[in-house]
mmCIF file of C-alpha atoms in Angstrom:
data_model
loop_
_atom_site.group_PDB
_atom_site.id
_atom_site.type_symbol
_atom_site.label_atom_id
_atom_site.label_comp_id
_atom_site.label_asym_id
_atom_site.label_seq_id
_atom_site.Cartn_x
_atom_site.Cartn_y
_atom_site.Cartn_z
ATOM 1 C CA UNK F 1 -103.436 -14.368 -45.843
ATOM 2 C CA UNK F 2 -100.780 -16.500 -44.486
ATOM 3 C CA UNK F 3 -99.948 -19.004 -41.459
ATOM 4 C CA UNK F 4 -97.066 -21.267 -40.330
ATOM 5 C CA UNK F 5 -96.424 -24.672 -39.937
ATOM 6 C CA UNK F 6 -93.816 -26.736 -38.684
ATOM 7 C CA UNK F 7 -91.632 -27.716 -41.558
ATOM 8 C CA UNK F 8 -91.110 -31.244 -41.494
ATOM 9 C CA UNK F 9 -88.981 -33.716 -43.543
ATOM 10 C CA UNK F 10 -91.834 -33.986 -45.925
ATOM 11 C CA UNK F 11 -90.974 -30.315 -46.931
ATOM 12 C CA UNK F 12 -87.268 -30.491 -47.658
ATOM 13 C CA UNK F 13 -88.044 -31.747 -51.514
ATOM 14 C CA UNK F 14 -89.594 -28.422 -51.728
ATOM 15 C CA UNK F 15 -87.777 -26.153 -50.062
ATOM 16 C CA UNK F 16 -84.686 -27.448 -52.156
ATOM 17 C CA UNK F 17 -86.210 -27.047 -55.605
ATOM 18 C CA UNK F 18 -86.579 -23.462 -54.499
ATOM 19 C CA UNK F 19 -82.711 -23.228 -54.143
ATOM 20 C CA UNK F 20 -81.399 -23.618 -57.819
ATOM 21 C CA UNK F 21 -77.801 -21.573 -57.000
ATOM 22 C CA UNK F 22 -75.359 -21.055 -54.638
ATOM 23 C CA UNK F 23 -75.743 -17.394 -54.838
ATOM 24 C CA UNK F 24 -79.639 -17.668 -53.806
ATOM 25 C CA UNK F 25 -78.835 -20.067 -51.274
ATOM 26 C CA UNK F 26 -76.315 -17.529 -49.694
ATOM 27 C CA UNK F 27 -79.047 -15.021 -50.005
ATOM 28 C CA UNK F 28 -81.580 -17.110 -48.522
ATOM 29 C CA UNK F 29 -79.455 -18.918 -45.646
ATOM 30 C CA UNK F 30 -76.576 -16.829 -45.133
ATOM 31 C CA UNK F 31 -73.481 -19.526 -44.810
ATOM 32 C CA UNK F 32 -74.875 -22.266 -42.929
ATOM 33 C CA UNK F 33 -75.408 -24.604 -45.567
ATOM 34 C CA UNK F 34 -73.988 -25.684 -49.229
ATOM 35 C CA UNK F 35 -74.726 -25.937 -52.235
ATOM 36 C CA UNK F 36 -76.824 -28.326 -53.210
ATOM 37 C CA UNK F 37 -78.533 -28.644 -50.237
ATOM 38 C CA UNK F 38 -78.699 -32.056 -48.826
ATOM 39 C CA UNK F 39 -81.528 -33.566 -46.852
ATOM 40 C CA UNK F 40 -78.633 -34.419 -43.982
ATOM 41 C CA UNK F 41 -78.163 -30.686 -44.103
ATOM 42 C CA UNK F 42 -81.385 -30.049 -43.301
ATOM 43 C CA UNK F 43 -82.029 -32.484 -41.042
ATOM 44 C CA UNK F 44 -79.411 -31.000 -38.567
ATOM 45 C CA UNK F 45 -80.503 -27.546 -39.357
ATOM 46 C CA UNK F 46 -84.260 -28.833 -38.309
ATOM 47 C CA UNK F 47 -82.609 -30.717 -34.782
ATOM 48 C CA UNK F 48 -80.861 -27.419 -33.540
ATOM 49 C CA UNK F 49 -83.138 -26.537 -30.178
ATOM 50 C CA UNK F 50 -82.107 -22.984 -30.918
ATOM 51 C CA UNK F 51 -84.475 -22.312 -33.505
ATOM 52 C CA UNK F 52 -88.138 -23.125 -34.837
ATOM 53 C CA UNK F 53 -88.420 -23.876 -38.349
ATOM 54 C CA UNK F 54 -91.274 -23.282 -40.369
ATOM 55 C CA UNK F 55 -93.508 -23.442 -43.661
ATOM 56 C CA UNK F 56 -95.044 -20.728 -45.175
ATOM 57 C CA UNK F 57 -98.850 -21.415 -45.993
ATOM 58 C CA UNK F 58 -101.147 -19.424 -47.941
ATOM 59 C CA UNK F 59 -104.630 -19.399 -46.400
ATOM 60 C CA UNK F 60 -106.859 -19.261 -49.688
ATOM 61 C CA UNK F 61 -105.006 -22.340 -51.115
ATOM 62 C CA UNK F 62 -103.482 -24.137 -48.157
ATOM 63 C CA UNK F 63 -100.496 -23.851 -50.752
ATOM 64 C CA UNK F 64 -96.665 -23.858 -49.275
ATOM 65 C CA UNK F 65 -95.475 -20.677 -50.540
ATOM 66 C CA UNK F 66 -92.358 -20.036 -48.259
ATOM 67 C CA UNK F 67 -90.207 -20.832 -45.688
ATOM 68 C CA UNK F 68 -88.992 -18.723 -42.216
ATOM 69 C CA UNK F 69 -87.331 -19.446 -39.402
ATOM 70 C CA UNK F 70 -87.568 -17.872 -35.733
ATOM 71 C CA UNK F 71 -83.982 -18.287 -34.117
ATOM 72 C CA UNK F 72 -82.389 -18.221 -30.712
ATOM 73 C CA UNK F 73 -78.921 -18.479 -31.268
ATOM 74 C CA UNK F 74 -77.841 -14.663 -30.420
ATOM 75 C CA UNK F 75 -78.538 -12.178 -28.221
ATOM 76 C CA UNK F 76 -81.428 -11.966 -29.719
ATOM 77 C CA UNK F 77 -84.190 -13.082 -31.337
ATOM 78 C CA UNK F 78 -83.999 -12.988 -34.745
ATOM 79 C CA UNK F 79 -86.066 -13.755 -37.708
ATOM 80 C CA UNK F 80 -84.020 -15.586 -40.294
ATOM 81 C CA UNK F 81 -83.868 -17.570 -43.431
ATOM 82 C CA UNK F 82 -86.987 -16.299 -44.461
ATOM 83 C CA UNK F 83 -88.398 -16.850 -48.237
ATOM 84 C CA UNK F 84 -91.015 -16.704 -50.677
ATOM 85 C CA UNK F 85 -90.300 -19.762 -52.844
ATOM 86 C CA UNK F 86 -93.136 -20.018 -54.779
ATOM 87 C CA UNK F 87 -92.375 -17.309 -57.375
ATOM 88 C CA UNK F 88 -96.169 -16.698 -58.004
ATOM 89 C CA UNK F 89 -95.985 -15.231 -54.613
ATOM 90 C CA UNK F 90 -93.535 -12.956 -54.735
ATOM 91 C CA UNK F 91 -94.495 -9.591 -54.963
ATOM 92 C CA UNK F 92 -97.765 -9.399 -53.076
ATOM 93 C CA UNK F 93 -97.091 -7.911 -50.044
ATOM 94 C CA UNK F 94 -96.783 -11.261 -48.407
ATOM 95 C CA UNK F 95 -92.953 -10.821 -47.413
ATOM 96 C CA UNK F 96 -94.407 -7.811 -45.461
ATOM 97 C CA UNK F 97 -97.011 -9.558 -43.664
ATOM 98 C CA UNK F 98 -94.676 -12.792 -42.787
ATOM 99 C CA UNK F 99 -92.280 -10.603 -41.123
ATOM 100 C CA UNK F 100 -95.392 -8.614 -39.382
ATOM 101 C CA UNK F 101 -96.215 -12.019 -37.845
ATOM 102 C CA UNK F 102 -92.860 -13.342 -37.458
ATOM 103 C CA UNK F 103 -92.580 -9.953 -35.066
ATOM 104 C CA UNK F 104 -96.193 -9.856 -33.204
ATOM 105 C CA UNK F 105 -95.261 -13.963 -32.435
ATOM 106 C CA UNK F 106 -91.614 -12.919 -31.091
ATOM 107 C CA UNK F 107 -93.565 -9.611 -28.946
ATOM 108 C CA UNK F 108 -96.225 -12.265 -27.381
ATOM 109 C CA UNK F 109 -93.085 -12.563 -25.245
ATOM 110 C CA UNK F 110 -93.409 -9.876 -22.529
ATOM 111 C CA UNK F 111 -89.702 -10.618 -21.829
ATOM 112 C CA UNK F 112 -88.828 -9.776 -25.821
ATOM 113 C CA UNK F 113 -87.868 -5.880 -26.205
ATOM 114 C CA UNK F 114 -85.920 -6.223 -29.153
ATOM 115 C CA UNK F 115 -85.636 -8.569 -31.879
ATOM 116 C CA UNK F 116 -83.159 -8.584 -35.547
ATOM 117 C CA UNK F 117 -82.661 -9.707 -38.579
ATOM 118 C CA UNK F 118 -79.729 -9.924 -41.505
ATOM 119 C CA UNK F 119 -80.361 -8.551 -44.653
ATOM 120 C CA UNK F 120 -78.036 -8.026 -47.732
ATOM 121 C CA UNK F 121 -76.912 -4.269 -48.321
ATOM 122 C CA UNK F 122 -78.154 -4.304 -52.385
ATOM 123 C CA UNK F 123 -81.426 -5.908 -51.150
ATOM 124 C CA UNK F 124 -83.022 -2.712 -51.003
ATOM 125 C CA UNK F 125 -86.820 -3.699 -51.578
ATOM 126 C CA UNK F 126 -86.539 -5.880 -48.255
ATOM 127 C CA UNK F 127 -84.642 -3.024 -46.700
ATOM 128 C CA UNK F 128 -87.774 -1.351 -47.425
ATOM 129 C CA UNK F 129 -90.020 -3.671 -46.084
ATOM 130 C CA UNK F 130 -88.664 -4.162 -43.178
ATOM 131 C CA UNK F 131 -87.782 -0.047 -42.492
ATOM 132 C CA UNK F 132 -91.759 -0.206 -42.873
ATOM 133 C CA UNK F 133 -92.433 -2.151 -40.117
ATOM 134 C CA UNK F 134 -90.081 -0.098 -37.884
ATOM 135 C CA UNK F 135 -87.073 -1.834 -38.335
ATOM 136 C CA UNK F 136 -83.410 0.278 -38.352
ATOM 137 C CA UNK F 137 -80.202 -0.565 -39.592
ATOM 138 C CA UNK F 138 -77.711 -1.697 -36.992
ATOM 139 C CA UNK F 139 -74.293 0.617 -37.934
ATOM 140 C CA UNK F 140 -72.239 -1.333 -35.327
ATOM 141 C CA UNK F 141 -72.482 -5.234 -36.349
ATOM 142 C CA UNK F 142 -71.924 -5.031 -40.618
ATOM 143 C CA UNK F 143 -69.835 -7.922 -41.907
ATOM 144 C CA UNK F 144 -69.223 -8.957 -45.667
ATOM 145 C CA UNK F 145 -69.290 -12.086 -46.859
ATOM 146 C CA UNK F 146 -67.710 -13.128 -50.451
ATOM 147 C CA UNK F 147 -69.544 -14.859 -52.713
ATOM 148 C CA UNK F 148 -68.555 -15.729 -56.625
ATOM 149 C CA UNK F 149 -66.074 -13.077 -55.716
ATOM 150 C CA UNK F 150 -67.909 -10.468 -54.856
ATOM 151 C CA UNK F 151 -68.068 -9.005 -51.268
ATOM 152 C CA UNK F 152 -71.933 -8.493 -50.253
ATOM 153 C CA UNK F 153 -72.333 -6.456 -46.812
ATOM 154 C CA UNK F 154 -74.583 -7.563 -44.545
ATOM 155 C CA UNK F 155 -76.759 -5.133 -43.041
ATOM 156 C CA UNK F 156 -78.140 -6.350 -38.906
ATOM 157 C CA UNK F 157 -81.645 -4.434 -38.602
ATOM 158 C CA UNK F 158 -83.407 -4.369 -35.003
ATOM 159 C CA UNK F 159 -86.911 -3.554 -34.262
ATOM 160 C CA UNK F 160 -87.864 -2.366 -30.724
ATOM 161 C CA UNK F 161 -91.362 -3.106 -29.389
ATOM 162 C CA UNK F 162 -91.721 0.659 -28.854
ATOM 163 C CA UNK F 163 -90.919 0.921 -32.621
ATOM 164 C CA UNK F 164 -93.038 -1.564 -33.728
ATOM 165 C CA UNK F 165 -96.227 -1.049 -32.087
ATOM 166 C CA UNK F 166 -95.732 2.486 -33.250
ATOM 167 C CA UNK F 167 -95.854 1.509 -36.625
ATOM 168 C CA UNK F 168 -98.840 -0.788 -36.460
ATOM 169 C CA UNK F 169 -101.326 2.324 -35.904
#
């Protein structure tokens, strides 16, 4: 249904027009970047060696749909920044299956037991989604962060290879 490619300069046009607010580009990057988001933004985001920055590609079209990133800033690795930009794609079950694939490529790693992600606390259909796939909230590491001041609390979710293989029978 879906595949990655490296997202390249060519993509940032894109991935910007995706981003019309501050409030969905908190929700989509978290505080690494403002609002509007530049191309020099991006371009440093894109040079970190800590993380692998992709497109999101729908098979049947070849249409970009999304973006996701697999990052290796923290203890571990953690899917981030992921979204479905292309509003005709929202919806569909793709979210599921990007972070399915997003998880199987971090597992490929024998040396990968564990891997994350940060999610919003009101976000509850990706909650969901992830809880799905075998992910569980991680009680110890919330933080809030304000935005248009309001305090959202971020949730930290961890799958386990046990955990996820489980839930792929």
């Amino acid at each position: 249904m879906i595949h990655f490619q490296r997202f390249e300069t060519t993509d940032f046009d894109l991935l910007k027009s995706w981003i019309t607010s501050e409030k969905e580009l908190i929700q989509f990057a978290g505080p690494i970047f403002t609002f509007p988001v530049t191309d020099d933004q991006l371009e440093k985001y894109c040079a970190s060696n800590k993380r692998e920055v992709f497109k999101i590609v729908l098979d049947e079209t070849s249409e970009v749909i999304g973006h996701c990133e697999f990052n290796y800033e923290n203890e571990l690795p953690r899917i981030s920044r992921v979204l479905i930009g292309d509003e005709k794609a929202r919806n569909r079950g793709i979210g599921t299956e990007i972070i399915k694939k997003m998880s199987e490529a971090f597992f490929s790693d024998s040396a990968v037991s564990k891997i994350d992600l940060n999610v919003f606390a009101w976000n509850d259909r990706a909650i969901h989604c992830y809880e799905n796939l075998g992910f569980r909230i991680n009680t110890t590491t919330l933080f809030e962060l304000e935005v248009e001041g309001k305090f959202w609390e971020n949730h930290n979710m961890v799958l386990t290879r046990e955990d996820f293989n489980k839930n792929q029978r």
